[in-house]
């Protein structure tokens, strides 16, 4: 797991090829990231199932409850089948765009 911080956003990249271990480690260390907007990059994992992506739902709910963004970068998944409660995009640029839009919405009180 590679962690990179930029301003109010933390990018967490899976780099070991084991989705289950990554999700467990992210869940375990979640408290240390809860004050930042998160981009979780699993784009290097090919063939992720919708069920695996939906495994991020509990973390996403906690994060959004704390008024922070939680965006997943995955380019090899059927975006139409992923839970609507998750923000899943194919690139990091789009992830940053989502966070920027959500920050504006929060500033406006939505």
Coordinates of C-alpha atoms in Angstrom, one line a residue:
X1 CA 0.0 0.0 0.0
X2 CA 1.5 3.3 -1.1
X3 CA 0.3 6.5 0.5
X4 CA 0.7 9.9 -1.0
X5 CA -0.7 13.1 0.6
X6 CA -1.5 16.3 -1.4
X7 CA -3.1 19.2 0.4
X8 CA -6.4 17.9 1.7
X9 CA -6.4 14.7 -0.2
X10 CA -4.7 11.3 0.4
X11 CA -4.1 8.9 -2.4
X12 CA -3.8 5.3 -1.4
X13 CA -2.6 2.9 -4.1
X14 CA -2.7 -0.8 -4.0
X15 CA 0.7 -2.1 -5.1
X16 CA 0.9 -5.7 -3.9
X17 CA -1.7 -7.4 -6.1
X18 CA -3.8 -8.8 -3.3
X19 CA -7.2 -7.0 -3.1
X20 CA -8.4 -8.8 0.1
X21 CA -5.2 -7.9 2.0
X22 CA -5.3 -4.3 0.8
X23 CA -8.9 -3.9 1.9
X24 CA -8.1 -5.3 5.3
X25 CA -5.1 -3.1 5.7
X26 CA -7.0 0.0 4.6
X27 CA -9.8 -0.8 7.0
X28 CA -7.3 -1.4 9.8
X29 CA -5.5 1.9 9.2
X30 CA -8.7 3.9 8.3
X31 CA -8.6 6.1 11.4
X32 CA -5.3 7.7 10.2
X33 CA -7.0 8.8 7.0
X34 CA -10.4 9.9 8.3
X35 CA -9.7 13.7 8.2
X36 CA -8.6 13.7 4.5
X37 CA -10.4 13.2 1.3
X38 CA -9.5 9.8 0.0
X39 CA -8.6 8.5 -3.4
X40 CA -8.3 4.7 -3.3
X41 CA -6.4 3.6 -6.5
X42 CA -6.9 -0.1 -7.4
X43 CA -6.4 0.5 -11.1
X44 CA -3.5 -1.9 -11.3
X45 CA -5.7 -4.8 -10.2
X46 CA -7.3 -6.4 -13.3
X47 CA -10.5 -8.4 -13.2
X48 CA -11.9 -6.9 -10.0
X49 CA -15.5 -8.0 -9.4
X50 CA -18.4 -5.7 -8.5
X51 CA -18.6 -7.5 -5.2
X52 CA -15.0 -6.6 -4.4
X53 CA -15.5 -3.0 -5.3
X54 CA -18.6 -2.9 -3.2
X55 CA -16.4 -4.1 -0.3
X56 CA -15.5 -0.4 0.1
X57 CA -19.0 0.6 1.0
X58 CA -18.6 0.6 4.8
X59 CA -15.5 2.7 4.6
X60 CA -17.1 5.1 2.1
X61 CA -20.2 5.5 4.3
X62 CA -18.0 6.3 7.3
X63 CA -16.0 8.8 5.3
X64 CA -19.0 10.6 3.7
X65 CA -20.7 10.8 7.1
X66 CA -17.6 12.8 8.3
X67 CA -18.1 15.1 5.3
X68 CA -15.1 13.9 3.4
X69 CA -14.9 12.5 -0.2
X70 CA -14.1 8.8 -0.9
X71 CA -13.3 8.0 -4.5
X72 CA -12.2 4.7 -6.0
X73 CA -10.1 4.6 -9.1
X74 CA -10.6 1.3 -11.0
X75 CA -10.5 1.0 -14.8
X76 CA -11.5 -2.6 -15.3
X77 CA -15.0 -2.7 -13.8
X78 CA -18.6 -2.4 -15.0
X79 CA -19.4 1.1 -13.5
X80 CA -23.1 0.5 -14.1
X81 CA -23.2 -2.4 -11.7
X82 CA -21.3 -0.9 -8.8
X83 CA -23.4 0.5 -6.0
X84 CA -24.6 4.0 -6.6
X85 CA -23.4 5.0 -3.1
X86 CA -19.8 4.6 -4.3
X87 CA -17.8 7.0 -6.4
X88 CA -15.9 4.9 -8.9
X89 CA -14.0 6.5 -11.8
X90 CA -11.4 5.2 -14.3
X91 CA -8.6 7.8 -13.7
X92 CA -7.0 9.8 -11.0
X93 CA -7.8 13.0 -12.8
X94 CA -11.5 12.2 -12.6
X95 CA -11.1 11.3 -8.9
X96 CA -9.7 14.8 -8.2
X97 CA -12.5 16.3 -10.2
X98 CA -15.1 14.5 -8.1
X99 CA -13.4 15.6 -4.9
X100 CA -13.4 19.2 -6.1
X101 CA -17.1 19.1 -7.0
X102 CA -18.0 17.5 -3.7
X103 CA -16.0 20.2 -1.8
X104 CA -17.9 22.9 -3.6
X105 CA -21.2 21.1 -2.8
X106 CA -20.2 21.0 0.9
X107 CA -19.2 24.6 0.9
X108 CA -22.6 25.5 -0.6
X109 CA -24.4 23.4 2.1
X110 CA -25.6 20.5 0.0

